[in-house]
Short mmCIF file of C-alpha atoms and ligand atoms in Angstrom, two decimals:
data_model
loop_
_atom_site.label_atom_id
_atom_site.label_comp_id
_atom_site.label_asym_id
_atom_site.label_seq_id
_atom_site.Cartn_x
_atom_site.Cartn_y
_atom_site.Cartn_z
CA MET A 194 136.49 90.57 17.61
CA ASN A 195 133.82 89.89 20.16
CA THR A 196 131.03 92.01 21.55
CA ALA A 197 132.61 92.04 24.98
CA GLN A 198 135.43 94.14 23.56
CA PHE A 199 132.94 97.00 23.13
CA GLY A 200 131.44 96.65 26.57
CA LYS A 201 127.86 95.92 27.53
CA LYS A 202 126.38 98.24 24.92
CA GLY A 203 128.18 96.50 22.07
CA TRP A 204 129.42 98.50 19.10
CA THR A 205 128.09 102.06 18.92
CA PRO A 206 128.92 105.00 16.61
CA GLU A 207 130.85 106.69 19.41
CA ARG A 208 133.71 104.56 18.13
CA ILE A 209 133.74 106.29 14.75
CA LYS A 210 136.56 108.80 14.49
CA ASP A 211 136.52 111.89 12.31
CA LEU A 212 135.71 110.83 8.73
CA SER A 213 136.88 113.97 6.87
CA VAL A 214 138.30 112.94 3.46
CA LYS A 215 136.40 109.64 3.51
CA THR A 216 133.64 108.90 1.02
CA PHE A 217 130.74 106.52 1.63
CA VAL A 218 128.31 105.44 -1.07
CA ILE A 219 125.05 104.27 0.43
CA THR A 220 121.85 103.02 -1.18
CA GLY A 221 118.34 103.71 0.09
CA THR A 222 118.70 106.68 2.44
CA THR A 223 115.21 108.14 2.19
CA SER A 224 114.13 106.26 5.30
CA GLY A 225 114.99 103.64 7.90
CA THR A 226 118.50 102.40 8.56
CA GLY A 227 119.89 104.05 5.43
CA PHE A 228 118.76 107.49 6.56
CA GLU A 229 120.23 106.93 10.03
CA ALA A 230 123.51 105.61 8.63
CA ALA A 231 123.85 108.61 6.30
CA ARG A 232 123.05 111.00 9.15
CA ILE A 233 125.65 109.48 11.44
CA LEU A 234 128.36 109.39 8.74
CA LEU A 235 127.68 113.03 7.89
CA SER A 236 127.80 113.98 11.56
CA LYS A 237 131.36 112.58 11.54
CA ASN A 238 132.27 114.83 8.56
CA ALA A 239 132.22 112.14 5.88
CA ARG A 240 131.32 112.74 2.25
CA VAL A 241 128.16 110.78 1.52
CA VAL A 242 126.89 109.82 -1.91
CA MET A 243 123.33 108.59 -1.63
CA LEU A 244 121.80 106.38 -4.31
CA ASN A 245 118.01 106.64 -4.29
CA ARG A 246 115.28 105.89 -6.80
CA ASN A 247 113.02 108.85 -6.04
CA PRO A 248 114.65 112.27 -6.71
CA LYS A 249 111.95 114.19 -4.82
CA LYS A 250 112.34 112.02 -1.72
CA ALA A 251 116.12 112.29 -2.03
CA ALA A 252 115.92 116.11 -2.16
CA ASP A 253 113.66 116.10 0.91
CA THR A 254 116.14 113.81 2.67
CA ILE A 255 119.03 116.17 1.93
CA ALA A 256 116.95 119.10 3.20
CA GLN A 257 116.16 117.16 6.37
CA LEU A 258 119.80 116.24 6.91
CA LYS A 259 120.83 119.87 6.44
CA GLN A 260 118.25 120.95 8.95
CA LEU A 261 119.64 118.44 11.44
CA LEU A 262 123.35 118.88 10.78
CA GLY A 263 123.80 122.25 9.09
CA ASN A 264 124.29 123.42 5.51
CA ASN A 265 127.96 122.48 5.33
CA ILE A 266 127.44 118.72 5.16
CA ASP A 267 128.95 117.07 2.09
CA VAL A 268 126.12 115.05 0.57
CA ILE A 269 124.81 114.43 -2.92
CA ASN A 270 122.21 112.15 -4.42
CA ILE A 271 122.52 110.15 -7.59
CA THR A 272 119.31 108.67 -8.92
CA MET A 273 119.31 104.89 -9.06
CA ASP A 274 116.55 102.32 -9.18
CA LEU A 275 118.19 99.20 -7.82
CA GLY A 276 115.51 97.11 -9.51
CA VAL A 277 116.47 98.27 -13.00
CA GLN A 278 119.86 97.19 -14.33
CA ALA A 279 120.14 100.08 -16.79
CA SER A 280 119.58 102.52 -13.93
CA VAL A 281 122.17 100.78 -11.74
CA LYS A 282 124.72 100.91 -14.55
CA LYS A 283 124.01 104.59 -15.24
CA ALA A 284 124.26 105.46 -11.53
CA ALA A 285 127.51 103.53 -11.13
CA ALA A 286 129.01 105.44 -14.06
CA GLU A 287 127.90 108.71 -12.47
CA VAL A 288 129.44 107.74 -9.12
CA LEU A 289 132.74 106.99 -10.86
CA GLU A 290 132.62 110.40 -12.53
CA LYS A 291 131.83 112.28 -9.34
CA VAL A 292 134.04 110.75 -6.66
CA VAL A 293 137.71 109.93 -6.53
CA ARG A 294 137.48 107.35 -3.78
CA ILE A 295 135.02 104.99 -2.10
CA ASP A 296 135.87 104.00 1.44
CA ALA A 297 132.76 101.90 1.69
CA LEU A 298 129.87 100.95 -0.53
CA MET A 299 126.95 100.27 1.80
CA CYS A 300 124.31 98.14 0.08
CA ASN A 301 121.38 99.03 2.27
CA ALA A 302 118.35 99.50 -0.02
CA ALA A 303 115.84 96.69 -0.43
CA ILE A 304 112.22 95.82 -0.93
CA ALA A 305 110.49 93.16 1.15
CA GLN A 306 107.47 90.92 1.27
CA VAL A 307 106.12 91.98 -2.13
CA PRO A 308 102.56 90.55 -1.99
CA LYS A 309 102.15 89.66 -5.68
CA HIS A 310 104.55 87.77 -7.91
CA THR A 311 106.17 90.60 -9.88
CA ILE A 312 108.83 90.50 -12.58
CA THR A 313 111.30 93.36 -13.13
CA VAL A 314 111.98 94.92 -16.53
CA ASP A 315 115.10 92.75 -16.65
CA GLY A 316 113.00 89.61 -16.24
CA TRP A 317 113.66 88.63 -12.62
CA GLU A 318 111.36 88.16 -9.64
CA SER A 319 111.24 91.64 -8.06
CA GLN A 320 112.99 90.92 -4.75
CA MET A 321 115.68 88.84 -6.44
CA GLY A 322 116.07 91.50 -9.13
CA THR A 323 116.25 94.44 -6.72
CA ASN A 324 117.90 93.07 -3.60
CA TYR A 325 120.22 90.61 -5.26
CA TYR A 326 120.99 91.29 -8.95
CA GLY A 327 120.86 95.06 -8.42
CA ASN A 328 123.54 94.84 -5.76
CA PHE A 329 125.59 92.29 -7.69
CA THR A 330 125.90 94.72 -10.60
CA LEU A 331 126.44 97.82 -8.45
CA GLN A 332 129.21 96.15 -6.46
CA ALA A 333 130.95 94.80 -9.57
CA LEU A 334 130.90 98.16 -11.35
CA LEU A 335 132.17 100.13 -8.36
CA PHE A 336 134.72 97.46 -7.39
CA PRO A 337 137.68 98.97 -9.31
CA LEU A 338 137.41 102.28 -7.42
CA ILE A 339 136.74 100.54 -4.11
CA GLU A 340 139.86 98.48 -4.69
CA LYS A 341 141.91 101.55 -5.58
CA SER A 342 140.67 103.15 -2.34
CA LYS A 343 141.36 100.01 -0.27
CA GLY A 344 137.70 100.26 0.67
CA ARG A 345 134.92 97.99 1.77
CA ILE A 346 131.74 96.47 0.47
CA VAL A 347 129.02 96.12 3.08
CA THR A 348 125.91 94.08 2.44
CA VAL A 349 122.87 94.62 4.60
CA GLY A 350 121.29 91.20 4.77
CA SER A 351 118.54 89.92 6.98
CA LEU A 352 117.81 87.15 9.42
CA GLY A 353 115.39 86.19 6.66
CA TYR A 354 118.33 84.30 5.14
CA ASP A 355 117.46 81.62 7.69
CA MET A 356 113.74 81.59 6.92
CA GLY A 357 111.83 80.30 3.91
CA ILE A 358 113.47 77.45 2.01
CA LYS A 359 117.00 78.32 3.25
CA ALA A 360 118.43 77.56 -0.18
CA ILE A 361 118.75 79.03 -3.64
CA LYS A 362 115.96 77.63 -5.76
CA PHE A 363 118.06 77.16 -8.89
CA ASP A 364 115.33 75.31 -10.77
CA ASP A 365 112.87 78.19 -10.29
CA LEU A 366 114.80 81.31 -9.31
CA ASN A 367 111.94 83.54 -10.41
CA TRP A 368 109.34 81.76 -8.29
CA ASP A 369 107.12 81.13 -11.29
CA LYS A 370 105.79 78.17 -9.30
CA ASP A 371 104.44 78.57 -5.73
CA TYR A 372 105.48 82.21 -5.13
CA THR A 373 105.27 83.35 -1.55
CA PRO A 374 106.43 86.84 -0.52
CA ASN A 375 108.43 85.66 2.46
CA ASP A 376 110.22 82.82 0.69
CA ALA A 377 111.18 85.07 -2.21
CA TYR A 378 112.42 87.85 0.11
CA SER A 379 114.36 85.34 2.22
CA GLN A 380 116.02 83.85 -0.85
CA SER A 381 117.08 87.30 -2.07
CA LYS A 382 118.68 88.09 1.30
CA LEU A 383 120.36 84.66 1.47
CA ALA A 384 121.74 85.27 -2.03
CA GLN A 385 123.11 88.67 -0.95
CA ILE A 386 124.91 87.24 2.07
CA MET A 387 126.16 84.15 0.26
CA THR A 388 127.73 86.27 -2.44
CA ILE A 389 129.66 88.36 0.07
CA TYR A 390 131.40 85.27 1.44
CA GLU A 391 131.98 84.02 -2.11
CA LEU A 392 133.49 87.42 -2.99
CA GLN A 393 135.87 87.11 -0.04
CA ASP A 394 137.02 83.71 -1.32
CA ARG A 395 137.47 84.99 -4.87
CA LEU A 396 139.42 88.04 -3.72
CA LYS A 397 141.66 85.86 -1.60
CA ALA A 398 142.25 83.38 -4.43
CA ALA A 399 143.15 86.26 -6.76
CA GLY A 400 145.49 87.76 -4.15
CA ARG A 401 143.44 90.97 -4.19
CA THR A 402 142.90 91.46 -0.51
CA ASP A 403 142.83 95.26 -0.39
CA VAL A 404 139.03 95.20 -0.51
CA LYS A 405 137.18 93.91 2.52
CA ALA A 406 133.62 92.60 2.25
CA TYR A 407 131.21 92.28 5.16
CA ALA A 408 127.73 90.90 5.73
CA CYS A 409 125.47 92.25 8.44
CA HIS A 410 121.80 92.81 9.26
CA PRO A 411 119.76 95.32 11.30
CA GLY A 412 117.80 92.85 13.41
CA SER A 413 114.20 93.90 13.75
CA SER A 414 114.10 97.65 13.33
CA ARG A 415 111.27 100.15 13.16
CA THR A 416 111.57 101.36 9.55
CA ASN A 417 109.34 101.70 6.48
CA LEU A 418 110.35 98.35 5.00
CA ILE A 419 107.04 96.54 5.32
CA ASN A 420 105.02 99.73 4.79
CA THR A 421 106.60 100.29 1.40
CA SER A 422 106.11 96.92 -0.21
CA GLY A 423 104.40 94.50 2.19
CA SER A 424 100.84 93.18 2.09
CA PHE A 425 98.07 94.54 4.32
CA MET A 426 98.47 91.53 6.62
CA MET A 427 102.25 91.98 6.94
CA LYS A 428 101.77 95.68 7.66
CA MET A 429 99.34 94.75 10.45
CA ILE A 430 101.70 92.15 11.93
CA PHE A 431 104.75 94.40 11.78
CA GLY A 432 102.68 97.33 13.07
CA LEU A 433 101.94 95.30 16.20
CA MET A 434 105.51 94.08 16.51
CA LYS A 435 106.70 97.68 16.44
CA LEU A 436 104.89 98.21 19.74
CA SER A 437 106.76 95.36 21.40
CA PRO A 438 110.31 95.11 22.79
CA LEU A 439 111.05 92.76 19.88
CA THR A 440 111.92 95.75 17.72
CA GLN A 441 114.42 98.57 18.05
CA PRO A 442 114.72 102.11 16.67
CA ALA A 443 115.95 102.50 13.09
CA GLU A 444 119.08 104.18 14.44
CA ASN A 445 120.15 101.00 16.21
CA GLY A 446 119.42 99.08 13.04
CA ALA A 447 122.00 101.24 11.28
CA TYR A 448 124.81 100.32 13.70
CA PRO A 449 125.81 96.98 12.11
CA GLU A 450 126.31 98.53 8.66
CA LEU A 451 128.10 101.53 10.16
CA MET A 452 130.38 99.21 12.08
CA CYS A 453 131.16 97.18 8.97
CA ALA A 454 131.87 100.36 7.02
CA THR A 455 134.17 102.00 9.58
CA GLU A 456 135.47 99.78 12.38
CA PRO A 457 139.06 98.58 11.90
CA GLU A 458 140.01 94.95 12.51
CA LEU A 459 136.73 93.20 11.85
CA ASP A 460 136.58 89.54 10.93
CA GLN A 461 135.21 89.29 7.38
CA THR A 462 134.07 85.73 7.87
CA ALA A 463 131.67 86.75 10.65
CA PHE A 464 128.04 87.86 10.42
CA TYR A 465 127.22 91.06 12.29
CA GLY A 466 124.01 92.22 13.88
CA PRO A 467 122.24 92.63 17.22
CA THR A 468 123.27 90.03 19.75
CA GLY A 469 120.26 90.32 22.08
CA ARG A 470 116.98 88.42 22.01
CA SER A 471 116.78 86.19 18.89
CA ASN A 472 119.34 88.55 17.31
CA TRP A 473 116.46 90.95 16.68
CA VAL A 474 117.58 93.66 19.11
CA GLY A 475 120.44 94.49 21.43
CA PRO A 476 124.18 95.16 21.47
CA VAL A 477 125.85 94.90 18.07
CA GLY A 478 128.55 92.37 17.37
CA PRO A 479 129.28 89.12 15.54
CA HIS A 480 126.87 86.24 15.96
CA GLU A 481 126.04 82.82 14.64
CA LEU A 482 125.60 82.30 10.90
CA LYS A 483 123.98 79.05 9.81
CA PRO A 484 126.09 76.90 7.45
CA HIS A 485 123.67 77.14 4.49
CA ALA A 486 124.80 80.78 4.04
CA LYS A 487 128.26 79.46 3.24
CA ASP A 488 127.20 76.59 0.99
CA LYS A 489 130.21 76.76 -1.32
CA MET A 490 128.70 74.87 -4.25
CA ALA A 491 125.58 77.00 -4.26
CA ALA A 492 127.59 80.22 -3.88
CA LYS A 493 129.83 79.38 -6.86
CA ARG A 494 126.88 78.39 -8.98
CA LEU A 495 124.99 81.56 -8.04
CA TRP A 496 128.00 83.78 -8.78
CA ASP A 497 128.55 82.26 -12.24
CA LEU A 498 124.85 82.47 -12.99
CA SER A 499 124.74 86.11 -11.84
CA GLU A 500 127.58 87.13 -14.15
CA LYS A 501 125.70 85.45 -17.00
CA GLU A 502 122.30 86.91 -16.09
CA THR A 503 123.53 90.49 -15.56
CA GLY A 504 126.20 90.40 -18.25
CA VAL A 505 128.52 92.04 -15.71
CA SER A 506 131.85 90.46 -14.91
CA TRP A 507 134.01 91.16 -11.87
CA ASN A 508 137.17 90.20 -13.80
CA LEU A 509 138.71 88.60 -10.72
N1 NAP B 802 113.70 96.85 9.24
C1 NAP B 802 113.99 95.61 9.55
O1 NAP B 802 113.57 95.09 10.59
C2 NAP B 802 114.87 94.81 8.66
C3 NAP B 802 115.07 93.46 8.97
C4 NAP B 802 115.94 92.72 8.19
C5 NAP B 802 116.61 93.32 7.15
N2 NAP B 802 116.39 94.63 6.85
C6 NAP B 802 117.15 95.21 5.74
O2 NAP B 802 117.57 96.52 6.09
C7 NAP B 802 117.78 97.29 4.90
C8 NAP B 802 117.17 98.66 5.07
O3 NAP B 802 115.77 98.54 5.13
P1 NAP B 802 114.87 99.42 6.11
O4 NAP B 802 114.32 98.48 7.11
O5 NAP B 802 115.58 100.63 6.56
O6 NAP B 802 113.65 99.78 5.12
P2 NAP B 802 113.07 101.14 4.56
O7 NAP B 802 112.81 102.11 5.64
O8 NAP B 802 111.94 100.72 3.68
O9 NAP B 802 114.26 101.69 3.65
C9 NAP B 802 114.58 101.08 2.44
C10 NAP B 802 115.28 102.05 1.54
O10 NAP B 802 115.56 101.37 0.30
C11 NAP B 802 115.06 102.16 -0.75
N3 NAP B 802 114.70 101.37 -1.92
C12 NAP B 802 113.75 100.42 -2.03
N4 NAP B 802 113.70 99.94 -3.28
C13 NAP B 802 114.62 100.62 -3.99
C14 NAP B 802 115.05 100.59 -5.34
N5 NAP B 802 114.46 99.79 -6.24
N6 NAP B 802 116.04 101.43 -5.73
C15 NAP B 802 116.63 102.25 -4.83
N7 NAP B 802 116.28 102.33 -3.55
C16 NAP B 802 115.28 101.53 -3.13
C17 NAP B 802 113.86 102.88 -0.18
O11 NAP B 802 113.55 103.98 -1.00
P3 NAP B 802 112.05 104.55 -1.23
O12 NAP B 802 111.87 105.61 -0.19
O13 NAP B 802 112.10 105.10 -2.61
O14 NAP B 802 111.09 103.40 -1.06
C18 NAP B 802 114.42 103.26 1.18
O15 NAP B 802 115.24 104.41 1.07
C19 NAP B 802 117.20 96.44 3.77
O16 NAP B 802 118.28 95.80 3.10
C20 NAP B 802 116.35 95.40 4.46
O17 NAP B 802 116.25 94.19 3.73
C21 NAP B 802 115.52 95.37 7.57
#
């Protein structure tokens, strides 16, 4: 696939056909790209299961979506704190009770640029624990139903994978030494992307190719990301960036994950996002991925470590 195939505008949701009978599970829909992705899926008649940590915000989100799209939309929320393994496990069990199929699991939720070194209740640095281990467990636990549904796993990464140390810091995964918010966030997003390509390899080796796994990112989108967890300085910097053409509306930021969740005939080995200036904005399609995201030795090591750390096995 190349962007040209979708014309000058790149991939847009106009390509999504009617999604009646399809079910999408999406994390972090109370704002930003997750909200926009849920809205667009619902507007195409999909069933959407939202996984959010704050029940009040989730209820407000459903009310807002109903106001926009009407009362007949098929949407529920299941409470899940991605940064707490027990909560992820409970939510995954509830999803499996409530839905009979998953056409795509869209791993959209994340925290970013956490100013102070923080450790989760499970003992991991907060961005690694939330963005990486949370998703690792959620994906593994929902995998059997995704496989039965011949569905997809979509990881929302970040161009941050190519910032910071551009490697997995195996000797200090928790950043106990020299923590910096950006390096820790970047590592968590690199780990997320790396694991998607490792999953593809493992599925292929096991001959279990019914599930497709994709990695994408929203470029630089005007969302709440930095406002929620970033430092005062980061909020100032991103606040200024939001005024420039180097950012795009949250809706556009949702296109890559929507494409990966719905578009037939995508290349799993690609990395999807905006193809305009610096890959921050512009038409959506595949674009360059730096080789460190496919460092096979690191990916294998990280996968094995993650099964050990979380106690969750994919049984592939
Ligand atoms: N915006 C960008 O320019 C940009 C750039 C690169 C990558 N990304 C990626 O894009 C994705 C979406 O982010 P966004 O920009 O749309 O940010 P956002 O507006 O802050 O949305 C993030 C969503 O994740 C949820 N969330 C955060 N921590 C959670 C947890 N522990 N458990 C469950 N849900 C949690 C938030 O819920 P609450 O309302 O409860 O906080 C919110 O619904 C993220 O994966 C992010 O890394 C964004």
